[in-house]
Amino acid sequence: MGAAPRLEPILIVSDAHIPYHDRRAFDLMLRVGRTLKPTHLIIIGDFLDFYAVSAHSKDPNRARQLEVEIGAGADALDQLDQLGAQRKVYISGNHEARLERYLADKAPELFNLVDVPSLLDLKRRGWVHVPYRKDRQLGKLHLTHDVGSAGRNAVFRCLDTYQHSVVTGHTHRLAYIVEGNALGEFKLSAQFGWLGDAKHVDYMQSAKVLKDWALGFGVGYLNPKTGYVYLTPVPIVKYTCVVNGRMYEAPLGRR
């Protein structure tokens, strides 16, 4: 038998909604990342909230803080960049698309001058940007923010859409399913929760947010010889998590 292939670690960052993220949960994810030393670092969408340019009715106290949002996003990317991943992918979600809609409706003259990659300096940082509603492939795994579905059944609809293994965000739920066919071929669909702070959600009944949305992120390993990706959901339970048999605890005093 030949030598076992060297597996490439993967860290998948769920919907963070910066600057309205849960700082302890985000710090916990970073702690895991520093140990994991990911080769591949994936932002699965809605990394920034873009509350200031949302079409929804807004809290006047934070309605015009786009500069604050971009600055917080850049700071969070600095922290992710320090993990040293060789390949970094930023997939835009529907919240990043808020900026495009705002520019198209309110400032079309700036539409081709202002965008998420330039505001966050993604090219210089070494990130590959994937626009909203597009996808990226990692080995045999597809990655995209959503397929237009939400709710508890979205994880199944994503699999139905792709008919291949796929990771999505958007629902803020932790879900992982594996289905096969009559030939014994299997594919998975996974969603890794979110890293946002529920107290900042003002567009949904708070009890529903607390009931349905789960803090978490994803880790995995790519076999570069076969293209197979082995994924593990990482739920955050009272600001602790377990990855590869090791328990991590978030630092105190960050919310």
C-alpha positions as MATLAB code, in Angstrom:
seq = 'MGAAPRLEPILIVSDAHIPYHDRRAFDLMLRVGRTLKPTHLIIIGDFLDFYAVSAHSKDPNRARQLEVEIGAGADALDQLDQLGAQRKVYISGNHEARLERYLADKAPELFNLVDVPSLLDLKRRGWVHVPYRKDRQLGKLHLTHDVGSAGRNAVFRCLDTYQHSVVTGHTHRLAYIVEGNALGEFKLSAQFGWLGDAKHVDYMQSAKVLKDWALGFGVGYLNPKTGYVYLTPVPIVKYTCVVNGRMYEAPLGRR';
ca = [
       0.000    0.000    0.000;
       1.182    3.512   -0.808;
       1.545    6.373    1.616;
      -1.670    8.003    2.745;
      -2.352   11.303    0.950;
      -1.790   14.532    2.826;
      -5.218   15.947    3.569;
      -5.739   19.705    3.237;
      -7.608   21.311    6.171;
     -10.643   23.521    5.427;
     -12.319   26.170    7.582;
     -15.783   27.370    6.537;
     -16.980   30.649    8.057;
     -20.745   30.824    8.363;
     -22.884   33.958    8.037;
     -21.177   36.430   10.402;
     -23.193   39.607    9.646;
     -20.350   41.859   10.771;
     -20.422   44.266   12.615;
     -23.463   42.640   14.240;
     -21.626   39.401   14.897;
     -21.286   37.451   18.106;
     -17.733   38.371   19.041;
     -17.206   35.450   21.415;
     -18.402   32.982   18.792;
     -16.187   34.603   16.144;
     -13.183   34.496   18.492;
     -13.897   30.823   19.172;
     -13.888   30.076   15.453;
     -10.538   31.883   15.150;
      -9.090   29.835   18.012;
      -9.999   26.663   16.169;
      -8.553   28.102   12.964;
      -5.211   28.832   14.585;
      -4.916   25.173   15.576;
      -6.382   23.785   12.357;
      -4.070   25.879   10.153;
      -6.416   25.667    7.164;
      -5.123   25.325    3.646;
      -8.544   26.431    2.413;
     -10.537   29.249    4.039;
     -14.097   29.744    2.806;
     -16.502   32.575    3.635;
     -19.894   31.196    2.644;
     -21.664   34.588    2.379;
     -23.251   37.345    4.477;
     -19.889   38.067    6.072;
     -20.964   41.703    6.275;
     -24.498   42.714    7.128;
     -24.737   45.915    5.029;
     -27.505   47.100    7.326;
     -26.934   50.724    6.302;
     -27.950   50.037    2.683;
     -30.754   47.582    3.403;
     -34.152   48.275    1.866;
     -35.805   47.283    5.162;
     -36.922   49.862    7.708;
     -33.906   50.619    9.882;
     -33.125   51.595   13.433;
     -32.174   55.307   13.133;
     -29.383   54.766   15.663;
     -27.449   52.559   13.228;
     -28.972   53.395    9.868;
     -26.053   55.400    8.437;
     -22.981   53.514    9.585;
     -21.734   51.989    6.331;
     -18.195   53.205    7.018;
     -18.306   51.478   10.413;
     -19.530   48.257    8.813;
     -16.768   48.244    6.192;
     -14.113   49.021    8.790;
     -15.291   46.189   11.036;
     -15.328   43.823    8.063;
     -11.748   44.764    7.179;
     -10.653   44.163   10.784;
     -12.316   40.729   10.781;
     -10.609   39.865    7.491;
      -7.280   40.867    9.051;
      -7.901   38.236   11.716;
      -8.788   35.596    9.151;
      -5.776   36.480    7.011;
      -3.543   35.780   10.008;
      -4.594   32.116    9.865;
      -2.260   31.808    6.875;
      -4.529   29.895    4.496;
      -3.033   29.324    1.060;
      -6.380   29.519   -0.732;
      -9.100   31.933    0.379;
     -12.563   32.270   -1.152;
     -15.083   35.002   -0.310;
     -18.548   34.045   -1.546;
     -20.984   36.961   -1.445;
     -24.447   36.446   -0.010;
     -27.739   38.248   -0.248;
     -26.538   40.796    2.328;
     -23.529   41.737    0.203;
     -26.009   42.047   -2.680;
     -27.726   44.809   -0.696;
     -24.904   47.120   -1.761;
     -25.432   46.341   -5.453;
     -29.180   46.951   -5.185;
     -28.641   50.194   -3.313;
     -26.221   51.505   -5.924;
     -28.446   50.429   -8.806;
     -31.450   52.202   -7.277;
     -29.893   55.187   -5.504;
     -26.530   55.880   -7.151;
     -26.274   54.165  -10.545;
     -23.389   56.484  -11.480;
     -21.271   54.648   -8.887;
     -22.408   51.119   -9.724;
     -19.210   50.120  -11.529;
     -16.940   52.042   -9.176;
     -17.967   50.697   -5.755;
     -18.210   47.018   -4.904;
     -17.477   44.540   -2.130;
     -14.099   43.325   -3.484;
     -12.725   46.855   -3.715;
     -14.151   48.043   -0.385;
     -12.549   45.078    1.379;
      -9.411   45.058   -0.789;
      -9.909   41.372   -1.476;
      -7.506   41.091   -4.402;
      -4.570   42.500   -2.471;
      -5.425   40.235    0.445;
      -5.357   37.176   -1.824;
      -9.050   36.325   -1.694;
     -10.972   34.998   -4.690;
     -14.373   36.683   -4.836;
     -17.474   34.775   -5.944;
     -20.527   36.986   -6.689;
     -23.893   36.278   -5.130;
     -25.848   33.518   -6.905;
     -22.629   32.060   -8.302;
     -20.676   29.125   -6.917;
     -17.195   27.784   -6.429;
     -15.975   24.211   -6.524;
     -13.481   22.694   -4.094;
     -12.633   19.210   -5.218;
     -15.969   17.491   -5.757;
     -17.759   19.894   -3.385;
     -19.822   22.882   -4.541;
     -20.002   26.050   -2.438;
     -22.608   28.798   -2.751;
     -24.577   31.051   -0.416;
     -28.090   29.873   -1.256;
     -30.386   28.592   -3.978;
     -33.280   30.899   -3.103;
     -34.692   28.759   -0.284;
     -34.835   29.274    3.467;
     -36.279   27.365    6.402;
     -35.662   23.864    7.674;
     -36.104   22.211    4.280;
     -33.584   24.419    2.478;
     -30.803   21.885    3.037;
     -32.807   19.368    0.960;
     -33.664   21.918   -1.743;
     -29.982   22.765   -2.138;
     -29.179   19.111   -2.722;
     -32.075   18.794   -5.172;
     -30.776   21.813   -7.080;
     -27.155   20.722   -7.339;
     -27.493   16.951   -7.434;
     -23.912   17.019   -6.137;
     -22.401   17.602   -2.713;
     -22.941   21.215   -1.703;
     -22.388   23.600    1.216;
     -24.633   26.646    1.607;
     -25.283   29.351    4.164;
     -28.234   31.740    4.440;
     -30.563   29.805    6.762;
     -28.439   30.223    9.928;
     -29.290   26.600   10.722;
     -26.993   23.675   11.411;
     -27.994   20.876    9.056;
     -26.186   17.962    7.435;
     -27.782   15.305    5.244;
     -26.447   12.527    3.060;
     -28.509   10.919    0.309;
     -27.675    8.263   -2.242;
     -29.103    6.712   -5.361;
     -29.720    3.228   -6.706;
     -26.103    2.981   -7.846;
     -24.812    3.477   -4.331;
     -23.468    6.962   -5.055;
     -23.775    9.416   -2.174;
     -23.817   13.192   -1.913;
     -24.213   15.577    0.998;
     -25.762   18.943    1.715;
     -24.518   20.932    4.693;
     -25.232   24.230    6.416;
     -23.076   25.384    9.300;
     -25.214   27.845   11.248;
     -24.142   31.452   11.705;
     -21.844   33.687   13.765;
     -24.218   36.618   14.231;
     -25.576   38.128   17.414;
     -29.295   37.490   17.848;
     -29.853   40.662   19.855;
     -29.206   42.774   16.746;
     -31.901   41.080   14.639;
     -34.773   43.550   14.303;
     -36.641   42.061   11.343;
     -37.842   38.824   12.957;
     -39.552   37.775   16.175;
     -36.785   37.155   18.709;
     -38.178   33.836   19.935;
     -38.022   32.443   16.401;
     -34.418   33.597   16.002;
     -33.401   31.895   19.246;
     -35.317   28.737   18.329;
     -34.151   28.234   14.740;
     -30.721   29.823   14.368;
     -27.621   28.105   15.732;
     -24.109   29.393   16.302;
     -21.544   27.333   14.446;
     -19.084   26.926   11.601;
     -17.603   24.098    9.564;
     -14.306   22.267    9.289;
     -13.206   19.631    6.842;
     -10.417   18.009    4.881;
      -9.825   17.768    1.143;
      -8.153   14.713   -0.318;
      -6.359   16.361   -3.263;
      -5.900   13.005   -5.021;
      -9.587   12.073   -5.145;
     -11.283   15.468   -4.744;
     -13.391   14.118   -1.892;
     -14.121   16.566    0.908;
     -14.845   15.288    4.408;
     -16.875   17.809    6.394;
     -17.818   18.194   10.055;
     -20.342   20.685   11.475;
     -19.064   22.497   14.572;
     -21.941   23.639   16.793;
     -21.064   26.237   19.407;
     -22.564   25.170   22.735;
     -22.399   27.792   25.489;
     -19.328   29.230   23.758;
     -17.492   25.941   23.617;
     -16.905   23.525   20.766;
     -15.016   20.323   20.047;
     -12.888   19.815   16.918;
     -10.732   16.749   16.273;
     -11.188   15.598   19.854;
     -10.072   18.874   21.423;
     -12.354   21.225   23.364;
     -12.142   24.950   22.768;
     -13.668   27.689   24.909;
     -14.285   31.289   23.878;
     -12.650   34.045   25.941;
     -14.902   35.913   28.342;
     -16.077   39.475   27.999;
     -16.742   39.583   24.228;
     -20.295   40.032   22.900;
];
